Coordinates of C-alpha atoms in Angstrom, one line a residue:
M228 CA -123.2 -35.7 60.5
S229 CA -124.0 -32.2 59.5
P230 CA -126.9 -31.6 57.0
I231 CA -124.6 -29.6 54.8
L232 CA -122.2 -32.5 54.5
V233 CA -125.1 -34.8 53.7
F234 CA -126.4 -32.4 51.1
S235 CA -122.9 -32.2 49.5
I236 CA -122.7 -36.0 49.3
I237 CA -126.1 -36.2 47.6
A238 CA -125.4 -33.4 45.2
G239 CA -121.9 -34.8 44.2
Y240 CA -123.3 -38.2 43.6
F241 CA -126.2 -36.9 41.6
A242 CA -123.9 -34.8 39.5
M243 CA -122.0 -38.0 38.5
L244 CA -125.2 -39.7 37.5
M245 CA -126.3 -36.7 35.4
A246 CA -122.9 -36.7 33.7
I247 CA -123.3 -40.3 32.7
S248 CA -126.8 -39.6 31.6
Y249 CA -125.6 -36.8 29.3
F250 CA -123.0 -38.9 27.6
T251 CA -125.2 -42.0 27.2
S252 CA -128.4 -40.3 26.0
R253 CA -127.0 -38.3 23.1
K254 CA -128.9 -39.2 19.9
A255 CA -131.0 -41.6 21.9
D256 CA -134.2 -42.9 20.4
N257 CA -136.7 -45.6 21.4
A258 CA -134.3 -48.4 20.4
T259 CA -131.7 -46.9 22.7
Y260 CA -134.2 -46.5 25.6
F261 CA -135.6 -50.0 25.3
T262 CA -132.6 -52.1 24.2
A263 CA -129.5 -49.9 24.3
N264 CA -129.2 -50.9 20.6
R265 CA -128.1 -54.3 21.9
Q266 CA -124.5 -53.2 22.2
S267 CA -123.8 -53.5 26.0
P268 CA -120.6 -55.3 27.0
W269 CA -121.6 -58.4 29.0
F270 CA -119.1 -57.8 31.8
L271 CA -120.5 -54.3 32.3
V272 CA -124.0 -55.6 32.6
A273 CA -123.0 -58.4 35.0
Y274 CA -121.1 -56.0 37.3
G275 CA -123.9 -53.4 37.3
M276 CA -126.6 -56.0 38.0
V277 CA -125.0 -56.7 41.4
G278 CA -126.0 -53.3 42.7
A279 CA -129.4 -53.4 41.2
T280 CA -130.2 -56.9 42.6
L281 CA -128.8 -56.1 46.1
S282 CA -130.8 -52.9 46.4
G283 CA -131.6 -51.0 49.5
V284 CA -133.4 -54.1 50.9
T285 CA -130.1 -56.1 51.1
F286 CA -128.1 -53.1 52.1
I287 CA -130.2 -52.3 55.2
S288 CA -132.5 -55.3 55.9
V289 CA -130.2 -58.3 55.5
P290 CA -127.7 -57.1 58.1
G291 CA -130.5 -56.3 60.5
E292 CA -132.4 -59.5 59.8
V293 CA -129.3 -61.5 61.1
G294 CA -130.5 -60.7 64.6
N295 CA -133.9 -62.3 63.9
S296 CA -133.1 -65.3 61.7
N297 CA -129.2 -65.7 61.8
W298 CA -127.7 -66.5 58.5
T299 CA -130.7 -68.6 57.3
Y300 CA -131.2 -66.1 54.4
L301 CA -128.1 -67.7 52.8
Q302 CA -130.2 -70.9 52.2
F303 CA -132.4 -68.8 50.0
V304 CA -129.4 -67.3 48.2
M305 CA -128.0 -70.9 47.6
G306 CA -131.3 -71.5 45.7
N307 CA -130.7 -68.3 43.8
L308 CA -127.6 -69.8 42.2
V309 CA -129.6 -72.7 40.8
G310 CA -132.3 -70.3 39.6
Y311 CA -129.8 -68.2 37.7
A312 CA -128.4 -71.3 36.0
V313 CA -131.9 -72.1 34.8
I314 CA -132.3 -68.5 33.5
A315 CA -129.0 -68.7 31.6
L316 CA -129.6 -72.1 30.1
V317 CA -133.4 -72.0 29.4
L318 CA -134.8 -68.5 29.3
I319 CA -131.9 -66.5 27.7
P320 CA -131.8 -68.8 24.6
L321 CA -135.6 -68.5 24.2
F322 CA -135.7 -64.7 24.5
Y323 CA -132.7 -64.2 22.2
K324 CA -134.2 -66.5 19.6
L325 CA -137.4 -64.5 19.6
R326 CA -135.6 -61.1 19.5
L327 CA -137.9 -59.7 22.2
I328 CA -138.0 -56.2 23.5
S329 CA -140.5 -57.1 26.3
I330 CA -140.2 -60.7 27.5
Y331 CA -144.0 -60.9 27.9
E332 CA -144.3 -60.8 24.1
Y333 CA -143.6 -64.6 24.4
L334 CA -147.0 -65.0 26.0
K335 CA -148.8 -63.5 23.0
D336 CA -147.1 -65.9 20.7
R337 CA -147.7 -68.9 23.0
F338 CA -151.3 -68.3 24.3
G339 CA -152.9 -65.2 22.8
Q340 CA -153.5 -61.5 23.4
K341 CA -155.4 -61.8 26.7
S342 CA -152.6 -63.9 28.3
Y343 CA -150.1 -61.4 27.0
Y344 CA -152.0 -58.5 28.8
A345 CA -152.4 -60.6 31.9
G346 CA -148.6 -61.4 32.2
A347 CA -147.6 -57.8 31.5
S348 CA -150.2 -56.5 34.0
F349 CA -148.9 -58.7 36.8
F350 CA -145.4 -57.5 36.1
L351 CA -146.5 -53.9 36.3
I352 CA -148.2 -54.5 39.6
S353 CA -145.3 -56.6 41.1
Q354 CA -142.6 -54.2 40.0
T355 CA -144.3 -51.1 41.1
I356 CA -144.8 -52.6 44.6
G357 CA -141.3 -54.0 44.8
A358 CA -139.4 -51.0 43.6
S359 CA -141.5 -48.7 45.8
F360 CA -140.6 -50.8 48.9
R361 CA -136.9 -50.6 48.0
L362 CA -137.0 -46.8 47.4
F363 CA -138.9 -46.3 50.6
L364 CA -135.8 -47.4 52.6
A365 CA -133.5 -44.9 50.9
A366 CA -136.0 -42.1 51.4
L367 CA -136.3 -43.0 55.1
V368 CA -132.5 -42.8 55.6
L369 CA -132.3 -39.5 53.8
Q370 CA -135.1 -38.2 56.0
I371 CA -133.2 -39.1 59.1
A372 CA -129.8 -37.9 57.9
F373 CA -130.8 -34.6 56.2
F374 CA -134.4 -33.6 55.8
D375 CA -135.5 -33.9 59.4
A376 CA -133.0 -31.2 60.3
F377 CA -135.0 -28.7 58.3
G378 CA -138.5 -30.0 59.3
I379 CA -139.2 -31.2 55.8
P380 CA -142.0 -33.9 55.8
F381 CA -141.4 -37.4 54.5
W382 CA -143.5 -37.0 51.4
V383 CA -141.3 -34.2 50.2
T384 CA -138.2 -36.3 50.7
V385 CA -139.8 -39.0 48.5
L386 CA -140.8 -36.5 45.9
I387 CA -137.3 -35.1 45.7
T388 CA -135.7 -38.6 45.6
I389 CA -137.8 -40.0 42.9
G390 CA -137.6 -36.7 40.9
L391 CA -133.9 -37.0 40.8
I392 CA -134.1 -40.5 39.4
W393 CA -136.5 -39.4 36.7
L394 CA -134.2 -36.7 35.6
Y395 CA -131.3 -38.9 34.7
T396 CA -133.4 -41.8 33.2
F397 CA -136.0 -40.2 31.1
R398 CA -133.9 -39.8 27.9
G399 CA -131.3 -42.6 27.8
G400 CA -133.4 -45.3 29.4
I401 CA -131.7 -48.7 29.7
K402 CA -128.5 -47.6 28.0
T403 CA -128.0 -45.0 30.8
I404 CA -129.0 -47.6 33.4
V405 CA -126.3 -50.1 32.3
W406 CA -123.6 -47.5 32.9
T407 CA -125.1 -45.9 36.1
D408 CA -125.5 -49.3 37.6
T409 CA -121.7 -49.8 37.2
L410 CA -121.0 -46.7 39.3
Q411 CA -123.6 -47.6 41.8
T412 CA -122.4 -51.1 42.3
T413 CA -118.9 -49.8 43.0
F414 CA -120.2 -47.5 45.7
L415 CA -122.4 -50.2 47.2
L416 CA -119.6 -52.7 47.6
L417 CA -117.2 -50.1 48.8
A418 CA -119.7 -49.1 51.4
V419 CA -120.0 -52.6 52.9
L420 CA -116.3 -53.2 52.9
I421 CA -115.4 -49.9 54.5
S422 CA -118.3 -50.4 57.0
I423 CA -116.7 -53.7 58.1
F424 CA -113.3 -52.1 58.3
V425 CA -114.6 -49.3 60.5
I426 CA -116.4 -51.6 62.8
V427 CA -113.4 -53.9 63.2
D428 CA -111.3 -50.9 63.9
H429 CA -113.7 -49.6 66.6
M430 CA -113.8 -53.1 68.2
E431 CA -109.9 -53.2 68.1
L432 CA -109.9 -56.6 66.4
E433 CA -107.0 -57.9 64.4
A434 CA -107.7 -58.8 60.8
T435 CA -107.2 -62.5 61.6
Q436 CA -109.8 -62.3 64.4
V437 CA -112.6 -61.1 62.2
F438 CA -113.3 -64.6 60.7
S439 CA -113.4 -66.2 64.1
V440 CA -115.7 -63.6 65.6
V441 CA -118.2 -64.1 62.7
S442 CA -117.9 -67.9 62.3
E443 CA -118.2 -68.6 66.1
S444 CA -121.2 -66.4 66.6
S445 CA -124.6 -68.1 67.1
M446 CA -126.0 -65.6 64.7
S447 CA -123.9 -67.2 61.9
D448 CA -126.0 -70.4 61.9
V449 CA -127.0 -71.1 58.3
F450 CA -129.3 -74.1 58.3
D451 CA -132.8 -74.6 59.8
W452 CA -134.1 -78.1 59.6
D453 CA -137.4 -77.6 61.4
W454 CA -140.1 -78.6 58.8
R455 CA -142.6 -76.3 60.3
S456 CA -140.4 -73.2 60.3
N457 CA -140.8 -70.7 57.5
S458 CA -137.0 -70.6 57.2
N459 CA -136.6 -74.4 56.8
F460 CA -133.7 -75.2 54.4
F461 CA -135.8 -77.1 51.8
K462 CA -138.5 -74.4 51.7
S463 CA -135.9 -71.6 51.5
F464 CA -133.7 -73.4 48.9
L465 CA -136.6 -74.2 46.6
A466 CA -138.1 -70.8 47.1
G467 CA -134.7 -69.3 46.2
I468 CA -134.7 -71.2 42.9
F469 CA -138.2 -70.3 41.8
I470 CA -138.3 -66.8 43.1
T471 CA -135.1 -66.1 41.2
I472 CA -136.7 -67.5 38.0
A473 CA -139.8 -65.5 38.6
M474 CA -138.4 -62.2 39.9
N475 CA -135.4 -62.2 37.6
G476 CA -135.9 -64.5 34.7
L477 CA -139.5 -63.4 34.2
D478 CA -139.0 -59.8 35.2
Q479 CA -138.6 -57.2 32.5
N480 CA -136.5 -55.1 34.9
V481 CA -133.7 -57.6 35.0
M482 CA -134.1 -59.3 31.6
Q483 CA -134.1 -56.0 29.8
K484 CA -130.5 -55.5 30.8
N485 CA -129.6 -59.0 29.7
L486 CA -131.2 -58.4 26.4
T487 CA -128.9 -55.4 25.7
C488 CA -125.9 -57.7 25.4
K489 CA -124.7 -58.3 21.8
N490 CA -125.6 -62.0 21.6
Q491 CA -126.9 -65.0 23.6
K492 CA -123.5 -66.2 24.6
D493 CA -122.5 -62.8 26.2
A494 CA -125.8 -62.7 28.0
Q495 CA -125.2 -66.2 29.5
K496 CA -121.7 -65.3 30.6
N497 CA -123.2 -62.2 32.2
I498 CA -125.7 -64.3 34.3
F499 CA -123.1 -66.9 35.5
W500 CA -120.5 -64.3 36.6
F501 CA -123.2 -62.1 38.1
S502 CA -124.6 -64.9 40.2
I503 CA -121.2 -65.8 41.7
T504 CA -120.5 -62.1 42.6
F505 CA -124.0 -61.7 44.1
F506 CA -123.4 -64.8 46.4
I507 CA -120.1 -63.4 47.7
S508 CA -121.7 -59.9 48.2
T509 CA -124.5 -61.4 50.3
V510 CA -122.0 -63.2 52.5
L511 CA -120.3 -59.9 53.2
F512 CA -123.7 -58.3 54.2
L513 CA -124.4 -61.2 56.5
A514 CA -121.0 -60.9 58.1
L515 CA -121.6 -57.2 58.5
G516 CA -124.8 -58.0 60.3
V517 CA -123.1 -60.2 62.9
L518 CA -120.5 -57.4 63.5
L519 CA -123.2 -54.8 63.9
Y520 CA -125.0 -56.8 66.6
K521 CA -121.8 -57.7 68.4
Y522 CA -120.7 -54.1 68.5
A523 CA -124.1 -52.9 69.8
M524 CA -124.1 -55.5 72.6
D525 CA -120.5 -54.8 73.6
Q526 CA -121.1 -51.1 73.8
G527 CA -124.4 -51.5 75.6
I528 CA -126.4 -49.8 72.8
A529 CA -130.1 -50.7 72.7
I530 CA -131.1 -52.7 69.7
P531 CA -133.8 -50.9 67.8
E532 CA -137.3 -52.5 67.7
R533 CA -137.2 -52.6 63.9
S534 CA -134.2 -54.6 62.7
D535 CA -134.0 -52.4 59.6
D536 CA -133.0 -49.4 61.8
L537 CA -129.8 -51.0 63.3
Y538 CA -127.3 -50.3 60.5
P539 CA -128.5 -46.7 59.9
L540 CA -128.4 -46.0 63.6
L541 CA -124.8 -47.2 64.1
A542 CA -123.4 -45.9 60.9
L543 CA -124.8 -42.4 61.2
N544 CA -124.3 -42.0 65.0
E545 CA -121.6 -44.3 66.3
F546 CA -118.9 -45.0 63.7
G547 CA -117.7 -41.5 62.8
I548 CA -117.7 -39.3 59.6
L549 CA -116.1 -41.9 57.3
A550 CA -118.6 -44.6 58.1
G551 CA -121.5 -42.2 57.8
I552 CA -120.4 -41.0 54.4
V553 CA -119.9 -44.4 53.0
F554 CA -123.2 -45.6 54.4
L555 CA -125.1 -42.7 52.8
L556 CA -123.3 -43.4 49.5
G557 CA -124.1 -47.0 49.7
I558 CA -127.8 -46.6 50.5
I559 CA -128.2 -43.9 47.8
A560 CA -126.4 -46.2 45.3
A561 CA -128.5 -49.2 46.3
A562 CA -131.8 -47.3 46.1
F563 CA -131.1 -45.5 42.8
S564 CA -129.7 -48.6 41.2
S565 CA -132.9 -50.6 41.8
A566 CA -135.4 -47.8 41.4
D567 CA -134.0 -46.3 38.2
S568 CA -134.0 -49.7 36.4
A569 CA -137.5 -50.4 37.7
L570 CA -138.8 -47.1 36.4
T571 CA -137.3 -47.8 33.0
A572 CA -138.6 -51.4 32.9
L573 CA -142.1 -50.3 33.9
T574 CA -142.1 -47.7 31.1
T575 CA -140.8 -50.2 28.6
S576 CA -143.4 -52.8 29.5
F577 CA -146.3 -50.4 29.4
C578 CA -145.2 -48.9 26.1
V579 CA -144.5 -52.2 24.4
D580 CA -147.0 -54.5 26.0
I581 CA -150.0 -52.3 26.7
L582 CA -149.7 -49.4 24.2
D583 CA -147.9 -51.4 21.4
I584 CA -146.0 -48.2 20.8
E585 CA -144.2 -49.3 17.7
K586 CA -147.6 -49.4 15.8
R587 CA -148.9 -46.1 17.2
K588 CA -149.1 -43.1 15.0
G589 CA -147.8 -39.7 16.2
N590 CA -144.9 -38.8 18.4
Q591 CA -143.8 -42.1 20.0
K592 CA -141.0 -40.4 22.0
R593 CA -143.6 -38.1 23.6
T594 CA -145.8 -41.0 24.5
R595 CA -142.9 -42.8 26.1
M596 CA -142.0 -39.7 28.2
L597 CA -145.6 -39.3 29.4
V598 CA -145.6 -43.0 30.5
H599 CA -142.3 -42.4 32.3
I600 CA -143.8 -39.5 34.2
G601 CA -146.9 -41.5 35.0
F602 CA -145.0 -44.3 36.7
T603 CA -142.9 -41.8 38.6
I604 CA -146.0 -40.3 40.1
L605 CA -147.5 -43.8 40.8
M606 CA -144.3 -44.9 42.7
F607 CA -144.4 -41.7 44.7
F608 CA -148.0 -42.5 46.0
V609 CA -147.2 -46.2 46.7
I610 CA -144.1 -45.2 48.8
V611 CA -146.2 -42.7 50.8
I612 CA -148.9 -45.3 51.5
F613 CA -146.4 -47.9 52.4
N614 CA -144.8 -45.5 54.9
A615 CA -148.2 -45.2 56.6
V616 CA -148.8 -48.9 57.0
N617 CA -145.4 -50.5 57.2
D618 CA -144.8 -52.6 60.4
S619 CA -142.5 -55.4 59.4
S620 CA -139.0 -56.1 58.1
V621 CA -138.9 -54.9 54.5
V622 CA -136.8 -57.8 53.3
S623 CA -139.6 -60.2 54.3
A624 CA -142.4 -57.9 53.0
V625 CA -140.9 -57.6 49.5
F626 CA -140.5 -61.4 48.9
K627 CA -143.9 -62.1 50.6
V628 CA -145.6 -59.7 48.2
A629 CA -143.7 -61.2 45.3
G630 CA -144.9 -64.7 46.2
F631 CA -148.5 -63.5 45.5
T632 CA -147.9 -61.3 42.4
Y633 CA -145.1 -63.2 40.6
G634 CA -146.8 -66.6 41.1
P635 CA -149.1 -66.3 38.0
L636 CA -146.2 -65.2 35.9
L637 CA -144.2 -68.3 36.9
G638 CA -147.2 -70.5 36.2
L639 CA -147.8 -69.0 32.8
F640 CA -144.2 -69.4 31.6
A641 CA -143.8 -72.8 33.2
Y642 CA -147.0 -74.1 31.5
G643 CA -145.9 -72.5 28.2
L644 CA -142.4 -74.1 28.3
L645 CA -143.3 -77.5 29.7
T646 CA -146.4 -78.2 27.7
S647 CA -147.5 -77.7 24.1
N648 CA -151.2 -77.4 25.1
P649 CA -153.2 -74.5 23.8
V650 CA -155.6 -72.8 26.2
K651 CA -158.8 -70.7 26.0
D652 CA -157.0 -67.4 26.0
K653 CA -159.9 -65.2 27.1
W654 CA -160.2 -67.0 30.5
V655 CA -156.5 -66.8 31.4
P656 CA -156.7 -63.4 33.1
L657 CA -159.3 -64.8 35.5
V658 CA -157.1 -67.7 36.4
C659 CA -154.2 -65.3 37.1
I660 CA -156.5 -63.2 39.4
I661 CA -158.0 -66.2 41.3
S662 CA -154.6 -67.9 42.0
P663 CA -153.2 -65.2 44.3
F664 CA -156.4 -65.0 46.3
I665 CA -156.4 -68.8 46.9
S666 CA -152.7 -68.5 47.9
V667 CA -153.4 -65.7 50.4
I668 CA -156.2 -67.8 52.0
L669 CA -153.9 -70.8 52.3
D670 CA -151.1 -68.6 53.7
W671 CA -153.3 -67.1 56.4
N672 CA -154.7 -70.5 57.5
S673 CA -151.7 -72.8 57.0
A674 CA -150.8 -73.2 60.7
Q675 CA -154.4 -74.1 61.6
W676 CA -155.1 -76.4 58.6
F677 CA -151.7 -78.1 58.2
N678 CA -150.6 -79.0 61.8
G679 CA -148.6 -75.9 62.5
Y680 CA -146.9 -75.7 59.1
Q681 CA -146.2 -72.1 58.0
F682 CA -145.6 -71.0 54.5
G683 CA -142.4 -69.0 53.8
F684 CA -141.2 -67.8 50.4
E685 CA -142.4 -71.1 48.9
I686 CA -145.9 -69.7 48.7
L687 CA -144.7 -68.6 45.2
L688 CA -144.6 -72.3 44.1
V689 CA -148.1 -72.9 45.5
N690 CA -149.3 -69.8 43.6
A691 CA -147.7 -70.9 40.4
G692 CA -149.0 -74.4 40.8
I693 CA -152.6 -73.2 41.2
T694 CA -152.1 -71.1 38.1
M695 CA -150.9 -74.1 36.1
I696 CA -153.9 -76.2 37.3
G697 CA -156.2 -73.5 36.1
L698 CA -154.4 -73.4 32.7
F699 CA -154.8 -77.2 32.4
A700 CA -158.5 -76.7 33.0
L701 CA -158.6 -74.2 30.1
Y702 CA -157.2 -76.7 27.7
R703 CA -158.5 -76.1 24.2
A704 CA -158.4 -78.9 21.7
R705 CA -156.6 -78.2 18.5
P706 CA -158.8 -78.2 15.4
I707 CA -158.6 -81.4 13.3
N708 CA -157.6 -80.8 9.7
I709 CA -159.5 -83.0 7.3

């Protein structure tokens, strides 16, 4: 694919995003940026969230990971469905009742100011890392497809990519994101469907044969019952539930979109319909993975050492212009959809939770824009650092990191919702810091200490459990009124 064609695709796509930004950011204020004035149609939010949740990680890593762990990732996604039900039935009513802008404001009401800062800080750390990992994938593909041809270094590619995202989000915020996510989800799903069609055409398969090829492949095995395996069904299913609750229900990035719906009922409908669409979309990506590996083996193409490289390699070099174009549109859509909402959520959380912007004197809009710029720069440096040290499948890395950084958040909210006990607020941040360290030690030594048992995504539950034990230890007796 010629660099000029790649540039034209990127420029055309970005022009559409800028047009949406222009129309959605007119007369925008802080309420528009943070909550979209709570006027978003629920079906628009649900559809757009598919693209944001799938992200570049799903788009590239999930098809590639099929060669390493078959369809066992689907066990995790089954747990996701249960997690989304909990979000819709438990968390959505709570957040709408409290009329929150940032969901971490709940922690201030429940525990105190120190707990509030601790929860918000862990989100800021978690989201910065997760969003940077996802955007790294997109920048890597753009580097291969376009910037390498001109000898442009990777850090410049990252700077350009994240700069484009900043341009169309800095004014309209979450209102712009709700609409751009709709466009990006459309391109993302079209990309996977057209990719499957192109592969089937290259393999000269009849439409009726595709299901048989996928279902009969050994790579389509879903369930792993080995209790020591990190992809064991029960571990993956439970982790899917609680990682969904932590990374979506307790994540300002995702919940900020839900809180733009007109009312609680609309937000709940959004979650249920989104979760069904997300499950179907994941099945499509796993099917694509089986077809990619089969095509490579049939054609004698060497499988890349890194599974993340398989889809880009075949789409850009083997399947022709159409496949290359839709792949680029898909990865750009996936990356922008997750990174733009993350940047907006990080800005919102820092402004509301850390700066308490509504009580600040002076130009609040200017303060918000400076924070937006600050997080843009921070994500740039995290991506560059990750590029220097990355040596594993990104899909595993993202959720592994989340197990350590979202654990304290899950523990805080679980303790707050399941008990009525007050705590010694000033010591809560220390508990939230110690819990991940203990979890890391357990994870590193699990095989040696627990007869070969290896932690998978369920390390999140261990982390949250340690946090809750620490909170119980901080119990503060209520004063007795005489």
